[in-house]
CSV table of C-alpha atoms in Angstrom, one decimal:
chain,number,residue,atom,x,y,z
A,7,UNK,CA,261.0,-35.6,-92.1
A,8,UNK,CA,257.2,-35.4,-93.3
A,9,UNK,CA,256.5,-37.9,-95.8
A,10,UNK,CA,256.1,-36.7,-99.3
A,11,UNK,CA,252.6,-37.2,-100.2
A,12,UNK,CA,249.3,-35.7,-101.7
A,13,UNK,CA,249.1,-33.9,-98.3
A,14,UNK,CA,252.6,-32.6,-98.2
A,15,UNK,CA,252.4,-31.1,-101.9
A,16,UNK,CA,249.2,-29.6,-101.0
A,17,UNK,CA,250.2,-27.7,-97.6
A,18,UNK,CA,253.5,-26.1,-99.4
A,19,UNK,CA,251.5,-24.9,-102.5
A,20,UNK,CA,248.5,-23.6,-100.3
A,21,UNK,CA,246.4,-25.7,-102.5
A,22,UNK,CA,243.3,-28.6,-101.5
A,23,UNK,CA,244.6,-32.3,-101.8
A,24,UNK,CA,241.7,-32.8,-104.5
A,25,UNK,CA,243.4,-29.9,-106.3
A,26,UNK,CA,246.8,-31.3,-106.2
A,27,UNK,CA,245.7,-34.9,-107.4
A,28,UNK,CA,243.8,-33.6,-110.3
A,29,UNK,CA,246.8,-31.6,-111.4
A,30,UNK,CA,249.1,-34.6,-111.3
A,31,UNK,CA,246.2,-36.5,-113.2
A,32,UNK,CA,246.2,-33.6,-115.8
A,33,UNK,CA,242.9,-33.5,-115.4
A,34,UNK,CA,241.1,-30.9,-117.7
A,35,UNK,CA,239.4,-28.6,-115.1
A,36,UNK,CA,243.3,-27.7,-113.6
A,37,UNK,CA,245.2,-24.4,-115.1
A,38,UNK,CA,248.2,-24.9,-116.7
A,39,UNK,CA,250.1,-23.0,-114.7
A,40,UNK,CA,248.5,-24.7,-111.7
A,41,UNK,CA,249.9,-28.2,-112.9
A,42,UNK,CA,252.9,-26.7,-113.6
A,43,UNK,CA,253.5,-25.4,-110.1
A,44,UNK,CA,252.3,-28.8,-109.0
A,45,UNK,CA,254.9,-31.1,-110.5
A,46,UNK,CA,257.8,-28.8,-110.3
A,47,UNK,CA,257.0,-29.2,-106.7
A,48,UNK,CA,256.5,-33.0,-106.8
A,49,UNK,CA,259.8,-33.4,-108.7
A,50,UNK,CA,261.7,-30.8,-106.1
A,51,UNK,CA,260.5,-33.5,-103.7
A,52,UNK,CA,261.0,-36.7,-105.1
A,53,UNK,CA,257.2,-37.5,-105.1
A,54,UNK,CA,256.4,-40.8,-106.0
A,55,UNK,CA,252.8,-42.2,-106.1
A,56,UNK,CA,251.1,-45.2,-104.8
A,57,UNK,CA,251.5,-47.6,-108.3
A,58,UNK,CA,249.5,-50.0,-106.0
A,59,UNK,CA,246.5,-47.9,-105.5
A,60,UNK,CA,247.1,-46.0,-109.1
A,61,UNK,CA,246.9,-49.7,-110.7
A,62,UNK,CA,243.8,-50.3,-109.1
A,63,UNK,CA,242.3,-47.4,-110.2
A,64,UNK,CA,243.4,-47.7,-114.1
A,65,UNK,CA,242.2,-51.3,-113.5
A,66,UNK,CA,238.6,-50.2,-113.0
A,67,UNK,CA,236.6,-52.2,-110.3
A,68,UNK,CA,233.1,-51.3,-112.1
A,69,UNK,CA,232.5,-51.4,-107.6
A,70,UNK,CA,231.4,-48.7,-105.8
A,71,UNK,CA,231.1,-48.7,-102.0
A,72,UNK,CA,228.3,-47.3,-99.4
A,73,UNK,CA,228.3,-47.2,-95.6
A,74,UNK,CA,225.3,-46.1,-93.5
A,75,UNK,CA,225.4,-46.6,-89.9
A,76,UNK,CA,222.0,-49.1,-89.9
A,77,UNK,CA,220.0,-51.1,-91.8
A,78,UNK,CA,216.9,-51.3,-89.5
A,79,UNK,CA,216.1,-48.2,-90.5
A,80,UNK,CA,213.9,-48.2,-93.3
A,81,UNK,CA,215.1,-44.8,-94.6
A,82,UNK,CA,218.3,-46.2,-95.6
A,83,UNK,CA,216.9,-49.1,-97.6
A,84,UNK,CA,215.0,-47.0,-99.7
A,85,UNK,CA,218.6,-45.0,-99.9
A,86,UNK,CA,220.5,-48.0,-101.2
A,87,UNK,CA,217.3,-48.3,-103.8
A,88,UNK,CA,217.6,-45.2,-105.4
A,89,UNK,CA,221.7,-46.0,-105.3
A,90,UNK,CA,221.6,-49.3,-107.0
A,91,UNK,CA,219.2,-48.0,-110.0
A,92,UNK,CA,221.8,-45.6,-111.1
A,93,UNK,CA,224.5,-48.2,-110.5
A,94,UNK,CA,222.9,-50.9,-112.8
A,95,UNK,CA,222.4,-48.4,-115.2
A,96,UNK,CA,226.6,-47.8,-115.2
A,97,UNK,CA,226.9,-51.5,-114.8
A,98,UNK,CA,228.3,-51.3,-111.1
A,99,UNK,CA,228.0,-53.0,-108.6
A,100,UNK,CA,227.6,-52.0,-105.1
A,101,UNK,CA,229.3,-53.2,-101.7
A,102,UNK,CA,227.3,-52.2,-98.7
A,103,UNK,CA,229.7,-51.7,-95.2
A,104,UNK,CA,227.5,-51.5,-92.4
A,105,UNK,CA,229.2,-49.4,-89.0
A,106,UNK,CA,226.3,-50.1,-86.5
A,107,UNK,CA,226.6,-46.3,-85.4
A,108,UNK,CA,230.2,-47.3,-84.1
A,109,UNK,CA,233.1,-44.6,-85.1
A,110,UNK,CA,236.1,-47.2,-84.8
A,111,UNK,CA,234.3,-49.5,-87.6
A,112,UNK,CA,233.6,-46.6,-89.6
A,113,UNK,CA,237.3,-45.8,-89.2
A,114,UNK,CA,238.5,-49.8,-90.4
A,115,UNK,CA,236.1,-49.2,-93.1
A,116,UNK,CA,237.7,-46.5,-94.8
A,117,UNK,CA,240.6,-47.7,-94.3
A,118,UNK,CA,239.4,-50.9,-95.9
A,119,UNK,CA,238.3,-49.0,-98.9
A,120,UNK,CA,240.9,-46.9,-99.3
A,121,UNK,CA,243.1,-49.4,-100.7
A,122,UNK,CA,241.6,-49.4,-103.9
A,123,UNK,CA,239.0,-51.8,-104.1
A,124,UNK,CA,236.2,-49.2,-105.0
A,125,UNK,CA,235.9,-46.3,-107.6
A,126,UNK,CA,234.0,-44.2,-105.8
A,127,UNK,CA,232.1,-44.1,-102.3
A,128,UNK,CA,229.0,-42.7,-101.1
A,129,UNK,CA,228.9,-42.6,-97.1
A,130,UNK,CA,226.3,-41.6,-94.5
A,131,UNK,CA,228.6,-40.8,-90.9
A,132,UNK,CA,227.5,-42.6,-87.0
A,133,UNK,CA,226.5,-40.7,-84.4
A,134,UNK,CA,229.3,-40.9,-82.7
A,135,UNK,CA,231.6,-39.9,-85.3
A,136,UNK,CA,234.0,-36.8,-84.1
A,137,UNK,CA,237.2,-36.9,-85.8
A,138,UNK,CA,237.3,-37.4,-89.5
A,139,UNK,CA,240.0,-38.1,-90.7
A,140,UNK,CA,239.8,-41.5,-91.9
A,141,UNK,CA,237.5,-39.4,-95.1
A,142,UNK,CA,240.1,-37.4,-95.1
A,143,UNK,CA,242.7,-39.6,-96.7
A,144,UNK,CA,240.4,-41.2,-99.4
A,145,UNK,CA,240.1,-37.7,-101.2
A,146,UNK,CA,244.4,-37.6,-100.3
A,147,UNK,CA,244.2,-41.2,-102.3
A,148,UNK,CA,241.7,-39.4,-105.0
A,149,UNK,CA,238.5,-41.6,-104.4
A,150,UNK,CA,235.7,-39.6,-105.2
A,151,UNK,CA,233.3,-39.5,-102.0
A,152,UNK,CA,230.1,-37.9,-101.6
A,153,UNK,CA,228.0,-37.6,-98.3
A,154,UNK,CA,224.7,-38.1,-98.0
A,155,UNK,CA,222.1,-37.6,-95.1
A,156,UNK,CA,224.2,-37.3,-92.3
A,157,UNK,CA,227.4,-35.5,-93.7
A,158,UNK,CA,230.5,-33.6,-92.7
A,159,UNK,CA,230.6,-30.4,-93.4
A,160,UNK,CA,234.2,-29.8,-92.9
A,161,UNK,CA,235.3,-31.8,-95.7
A,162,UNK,CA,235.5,-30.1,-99.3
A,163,UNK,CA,232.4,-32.5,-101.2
A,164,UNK,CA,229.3,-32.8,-102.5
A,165,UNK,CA,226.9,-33.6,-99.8
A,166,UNK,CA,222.7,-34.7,-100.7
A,167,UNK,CA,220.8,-33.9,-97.9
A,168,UNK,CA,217.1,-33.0,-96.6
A,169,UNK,CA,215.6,-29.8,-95.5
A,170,UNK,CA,216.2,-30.9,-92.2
A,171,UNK,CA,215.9,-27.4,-89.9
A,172,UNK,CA,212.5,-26.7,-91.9
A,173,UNK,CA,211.2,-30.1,-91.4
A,174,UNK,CA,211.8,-30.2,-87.4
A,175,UNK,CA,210.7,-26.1,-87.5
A,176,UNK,CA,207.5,-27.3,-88.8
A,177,UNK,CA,207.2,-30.0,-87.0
A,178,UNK,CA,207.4,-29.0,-83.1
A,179,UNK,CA,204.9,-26.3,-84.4
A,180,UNK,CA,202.4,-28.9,-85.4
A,181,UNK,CA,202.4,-29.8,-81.8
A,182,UNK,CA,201.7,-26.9,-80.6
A,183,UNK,CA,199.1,-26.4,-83.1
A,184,UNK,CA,197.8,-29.0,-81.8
A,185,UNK,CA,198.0,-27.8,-78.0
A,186,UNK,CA,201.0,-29.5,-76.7
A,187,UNK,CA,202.7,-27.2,-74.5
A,188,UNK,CA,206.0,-28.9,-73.2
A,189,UNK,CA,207.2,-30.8,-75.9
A,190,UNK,CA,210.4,-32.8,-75.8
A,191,UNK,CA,212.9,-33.8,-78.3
A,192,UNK,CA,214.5,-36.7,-79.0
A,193,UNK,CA,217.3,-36.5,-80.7
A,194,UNK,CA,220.3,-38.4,-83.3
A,195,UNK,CA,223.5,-36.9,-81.9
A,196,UNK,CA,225.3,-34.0,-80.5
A,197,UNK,CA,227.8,-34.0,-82.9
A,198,UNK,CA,226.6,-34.2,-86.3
A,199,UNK,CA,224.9,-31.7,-88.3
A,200,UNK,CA,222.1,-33.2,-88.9
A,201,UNK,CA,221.6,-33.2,-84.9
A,202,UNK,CA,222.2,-29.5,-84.8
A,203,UNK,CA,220.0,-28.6,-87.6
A,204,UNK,CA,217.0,-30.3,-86.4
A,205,UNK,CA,217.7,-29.2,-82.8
A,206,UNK,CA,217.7,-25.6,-83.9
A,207,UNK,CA,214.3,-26.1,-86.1
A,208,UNK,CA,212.8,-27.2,-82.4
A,209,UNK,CA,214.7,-24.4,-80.7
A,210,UNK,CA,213.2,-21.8,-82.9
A,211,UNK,CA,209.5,-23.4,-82.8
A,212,UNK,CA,209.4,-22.7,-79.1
A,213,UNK,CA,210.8,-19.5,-79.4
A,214,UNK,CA,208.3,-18.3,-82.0
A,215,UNK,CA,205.3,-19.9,-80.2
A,216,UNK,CA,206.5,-18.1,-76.6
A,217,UNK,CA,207.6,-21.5,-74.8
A,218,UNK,CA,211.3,-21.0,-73.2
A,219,UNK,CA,213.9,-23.8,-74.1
A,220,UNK,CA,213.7,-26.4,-71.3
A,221,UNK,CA,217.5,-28.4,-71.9
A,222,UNK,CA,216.1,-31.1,-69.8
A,223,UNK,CA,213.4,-32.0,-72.2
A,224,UNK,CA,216.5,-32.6,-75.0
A,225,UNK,CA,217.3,-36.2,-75.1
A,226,UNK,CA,220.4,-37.7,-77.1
A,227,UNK,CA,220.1,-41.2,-78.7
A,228,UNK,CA,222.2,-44.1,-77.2
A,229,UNK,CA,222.0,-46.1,-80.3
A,230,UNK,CA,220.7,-49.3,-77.5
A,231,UNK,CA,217.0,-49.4,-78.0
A,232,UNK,CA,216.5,-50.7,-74.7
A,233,UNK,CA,218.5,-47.8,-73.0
A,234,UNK,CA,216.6,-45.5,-74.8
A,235,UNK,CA,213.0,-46.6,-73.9
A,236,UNK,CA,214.0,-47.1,-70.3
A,237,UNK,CA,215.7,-43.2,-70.6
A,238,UNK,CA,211.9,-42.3,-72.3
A,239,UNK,CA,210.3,-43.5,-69.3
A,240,UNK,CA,212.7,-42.1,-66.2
A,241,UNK,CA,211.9,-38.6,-68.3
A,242,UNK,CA,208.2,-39.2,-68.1
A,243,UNK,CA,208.3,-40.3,-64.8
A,244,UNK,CA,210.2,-36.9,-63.9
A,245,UNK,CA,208.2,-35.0,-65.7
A,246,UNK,CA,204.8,-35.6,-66.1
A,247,UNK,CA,204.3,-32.8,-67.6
A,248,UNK,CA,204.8,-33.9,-70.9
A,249,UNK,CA,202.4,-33.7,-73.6
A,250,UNK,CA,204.3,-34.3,-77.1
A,251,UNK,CA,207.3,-36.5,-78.4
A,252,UNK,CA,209.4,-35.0,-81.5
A,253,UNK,CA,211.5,-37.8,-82.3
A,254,UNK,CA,214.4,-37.0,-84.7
A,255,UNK,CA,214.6,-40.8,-86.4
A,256,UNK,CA,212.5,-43.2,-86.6
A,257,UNK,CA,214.1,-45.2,-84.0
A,258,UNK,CA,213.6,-43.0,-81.3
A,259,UNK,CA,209.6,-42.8,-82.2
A,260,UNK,CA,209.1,-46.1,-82.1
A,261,UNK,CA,210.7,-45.9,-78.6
A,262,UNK,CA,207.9,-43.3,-77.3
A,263,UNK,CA,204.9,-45.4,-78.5
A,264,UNK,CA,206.7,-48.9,-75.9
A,265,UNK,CA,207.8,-46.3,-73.2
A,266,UNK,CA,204.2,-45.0,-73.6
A,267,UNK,CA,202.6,-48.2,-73.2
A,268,UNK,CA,204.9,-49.7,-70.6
A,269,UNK,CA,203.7,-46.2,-68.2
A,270,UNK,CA,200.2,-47.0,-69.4
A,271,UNK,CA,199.9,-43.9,-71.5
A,272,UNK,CA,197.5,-43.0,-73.9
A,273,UNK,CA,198.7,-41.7,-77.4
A,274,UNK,CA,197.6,-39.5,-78.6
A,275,UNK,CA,195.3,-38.3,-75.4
A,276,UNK,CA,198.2,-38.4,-72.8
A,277,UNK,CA,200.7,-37.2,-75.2
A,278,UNK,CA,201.3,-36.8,-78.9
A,279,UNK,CA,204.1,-38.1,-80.9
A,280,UNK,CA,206.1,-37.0,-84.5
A,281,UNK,CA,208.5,-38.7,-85.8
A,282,UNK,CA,211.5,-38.6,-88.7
A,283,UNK,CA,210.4,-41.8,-90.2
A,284,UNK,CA,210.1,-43.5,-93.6
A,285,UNK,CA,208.4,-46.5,-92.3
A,286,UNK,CA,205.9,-48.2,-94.8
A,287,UNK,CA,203.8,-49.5,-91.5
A,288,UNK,CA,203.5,-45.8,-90.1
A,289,UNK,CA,199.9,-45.7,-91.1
A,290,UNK,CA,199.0,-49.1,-89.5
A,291,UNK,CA,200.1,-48.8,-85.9
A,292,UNK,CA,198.3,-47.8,-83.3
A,293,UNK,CA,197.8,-45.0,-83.6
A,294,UNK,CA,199.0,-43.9,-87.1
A,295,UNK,CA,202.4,-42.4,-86.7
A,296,UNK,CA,202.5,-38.7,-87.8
A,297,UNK,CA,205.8,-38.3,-89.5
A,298,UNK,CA,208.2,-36.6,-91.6
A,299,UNK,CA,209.3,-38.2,-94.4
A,300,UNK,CA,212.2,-37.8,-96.2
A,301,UNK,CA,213.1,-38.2,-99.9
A,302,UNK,CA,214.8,-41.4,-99.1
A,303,UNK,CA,215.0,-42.8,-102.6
A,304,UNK,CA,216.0,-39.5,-104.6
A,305,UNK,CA,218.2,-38.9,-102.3
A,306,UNK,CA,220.4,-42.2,-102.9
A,307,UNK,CA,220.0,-41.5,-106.9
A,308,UNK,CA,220.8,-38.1,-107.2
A,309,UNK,CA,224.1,-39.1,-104.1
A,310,UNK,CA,225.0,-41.7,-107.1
A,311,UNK,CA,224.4,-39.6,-110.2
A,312,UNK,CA,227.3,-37.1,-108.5
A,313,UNK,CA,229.6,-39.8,-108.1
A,314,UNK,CA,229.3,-41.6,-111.2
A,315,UNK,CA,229.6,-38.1,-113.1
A,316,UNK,CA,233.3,-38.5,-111.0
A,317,UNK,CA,233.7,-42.1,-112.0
A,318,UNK,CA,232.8,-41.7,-115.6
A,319,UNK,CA,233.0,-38.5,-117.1
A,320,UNK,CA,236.2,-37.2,-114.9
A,321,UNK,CA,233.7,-34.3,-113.4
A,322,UNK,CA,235.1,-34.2,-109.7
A,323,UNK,CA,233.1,-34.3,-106.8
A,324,UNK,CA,233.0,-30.4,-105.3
A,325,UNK,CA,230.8,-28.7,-103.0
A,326,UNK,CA,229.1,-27.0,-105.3
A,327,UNK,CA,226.9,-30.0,-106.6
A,328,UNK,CA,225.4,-30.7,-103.0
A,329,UNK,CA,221.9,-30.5,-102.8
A,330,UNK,CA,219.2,-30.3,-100.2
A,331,UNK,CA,215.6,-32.0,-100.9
A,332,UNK,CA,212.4,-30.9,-99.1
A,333,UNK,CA,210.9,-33.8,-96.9
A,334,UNK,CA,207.2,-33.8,-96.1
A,335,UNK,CA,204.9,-33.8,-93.3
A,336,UNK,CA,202.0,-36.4,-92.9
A,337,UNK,CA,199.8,-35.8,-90.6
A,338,UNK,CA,198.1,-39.2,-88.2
A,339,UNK,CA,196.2,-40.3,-85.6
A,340,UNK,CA,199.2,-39.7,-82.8
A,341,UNK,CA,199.4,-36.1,-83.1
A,342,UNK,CA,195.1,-35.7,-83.6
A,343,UNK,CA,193.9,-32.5,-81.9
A,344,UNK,CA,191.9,-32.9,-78.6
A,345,UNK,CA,188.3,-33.0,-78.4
A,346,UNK,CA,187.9,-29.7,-76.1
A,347,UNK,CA,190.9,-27.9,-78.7
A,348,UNK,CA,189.0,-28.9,-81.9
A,349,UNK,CA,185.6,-27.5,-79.9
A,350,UNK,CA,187.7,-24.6,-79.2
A,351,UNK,CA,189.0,-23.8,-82.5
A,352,UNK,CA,185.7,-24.2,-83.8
A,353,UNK,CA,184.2,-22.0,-81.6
């Protein structure tokens, strides 16, 4: 027999798990009738809820929990920045759970924080993350969770994200602009949206410039820096046709600029690089890293200001409230226009 739980209830009265929880919390944004249907239900079935996890809720941690995949990415630091200021202004803390881009350490830290010890969680997926769910039962248990950068679009919440097709759209064009011709792409993952988006904005650059779609030129991150310089280098090696690197993180560009020196070269003469990057030092290597730059720091405050709207003023986490900020592009030395296209244009 199934067990009786917020999943059950919700399957037999075609309603969301989020739904059914609020309605046994008679919380004020459920029907009447809804919460009636609900614990007639619940009652039918001998529901009983988790006083363990209940009693840790009514207890009130004043903790909230956020897991990125990696701190070595400076984007993320500025993330947990904007995070913290609207934490300290709640008077929360906040317990950072690293998964190292690993899926089975993103799964033992859900399950972690689903016991209770948090009010609320703000969570940026790993690459290789497939099968989700592990989120799903923390919205069965009723812990508000919000997504942020790299999300999951399946699951019914409030995600805070960048324009992330328009961004990598603009980006491979600035390439071309600037007179690459076969541009490859670097890319975060096959799986998650984020991946897809940014994929499709190079996709669609080609396409609108007349340059076919060349799969080969598509690489996917192996979250091991030194398997992804050395995977960089075979590509260049096989084709030396390459003119222009569009990384999609900041990881990945900093890969280009060693494979780059390690073949001997020249950016951005032999080939041009762009880059998803918040790095503070972009301007002062050699040469100046073009780059997109996110929002990193708004979006971490206005992830928290959802969830704390959740925690404190009972206003659930929906769909509804996700956002998407624009990023911006800065152009540097490694993409600069050749001597003979600048003559050229000018002519």
């Amino acid at each position: 027999m199934k067990p009786v739980n917020l999943k059950r209830l919700a399957e037999e009265l075609n309603l969301s798990v989020a739904t059914v929880s609020r309605a046994l919390n008679d919380r004020y944004d459920i029907s009447q009738p809804t919460k009636d249907r609900v614990r007639e239900l619940a009652r039918k079935l001998n529901y009983e809820p988790n006083p363990y996890a209940s009693g840790l809720r009514r207890q009130k941690s004043k903790t909230i929990g956020v897991v990125i995949p990696e701190v070595a990415n400076h984007f993320f630091s500025l993330v947990i920045n904007g995070i913290e200021e609207v934490a300290r202004a709640n008077d929360y803390h906040v317990l950072i759970y690293l998964t190292h881009e690993d899926y089975e350490r993103e799964v033992s830290v859900a399950r972690l924080l689903a016991s209770g010890r948090v009010e609320g969680i703000m969570i940026s997926v790993a690459s290789g993350s497939q099968d989700y769910s592990h989120l799903d039962s923390l919205q069965e248990k009723g812990i508000p969770l919000v997504f942020f950068d790299r999300v999951h679009e399946e699951i019914a919440t409030a995600n805070v994200t960048t324009n992330d097709y328009e961004s990598s759209y603009e980006a491979t064009r600035h390439l071309l602009d600037t007179g690459c011709r076969t541009v490859a792409h670097l890319n975060l993952s096959k799986s998650l949206s984020i991946g897809k988006r940014r994929l499709q904005g190079y996709k669609d650059a080609l396409q609108a410039n007349g340059i076919a779609y060349d799969e080969e030129l598509v690489v996917h991150a192996q979250a091991n820096k030194a398997q992804d310089i050395q995977t960089i280098q075979e590509l260049l090696l096989k084709r030396p046709d390459i003119d222009g690197f569009f990384a999609s993180v900041e990881s990945l560009a900093m890969c280009c600029y060693e494979a780059c020196r390690n073949l001997n070269l020249s950016i951005p003469n032999d080939i041009k690089v762009i880059g998803f990057s918040n790095l503070e030092t972009a301007s002062l290597l050699d040469p100046p890293l073009t780059t997109v730059t996110q929002p990193a720091y708004d979006i971490g405050k206005e992830a928290a200001k959802i969830l704390f709207r959740a925690i404190t003023k009972n206003i659930p986490v929906a769909a509804s409230q996700s956002m998407e900020l624009k990023s911006e592009l800065i152009v540097r030395g490694s993409t600069a226009a050749s001597v003979d296209l600048v003559a050229a244009k000018a002519h």
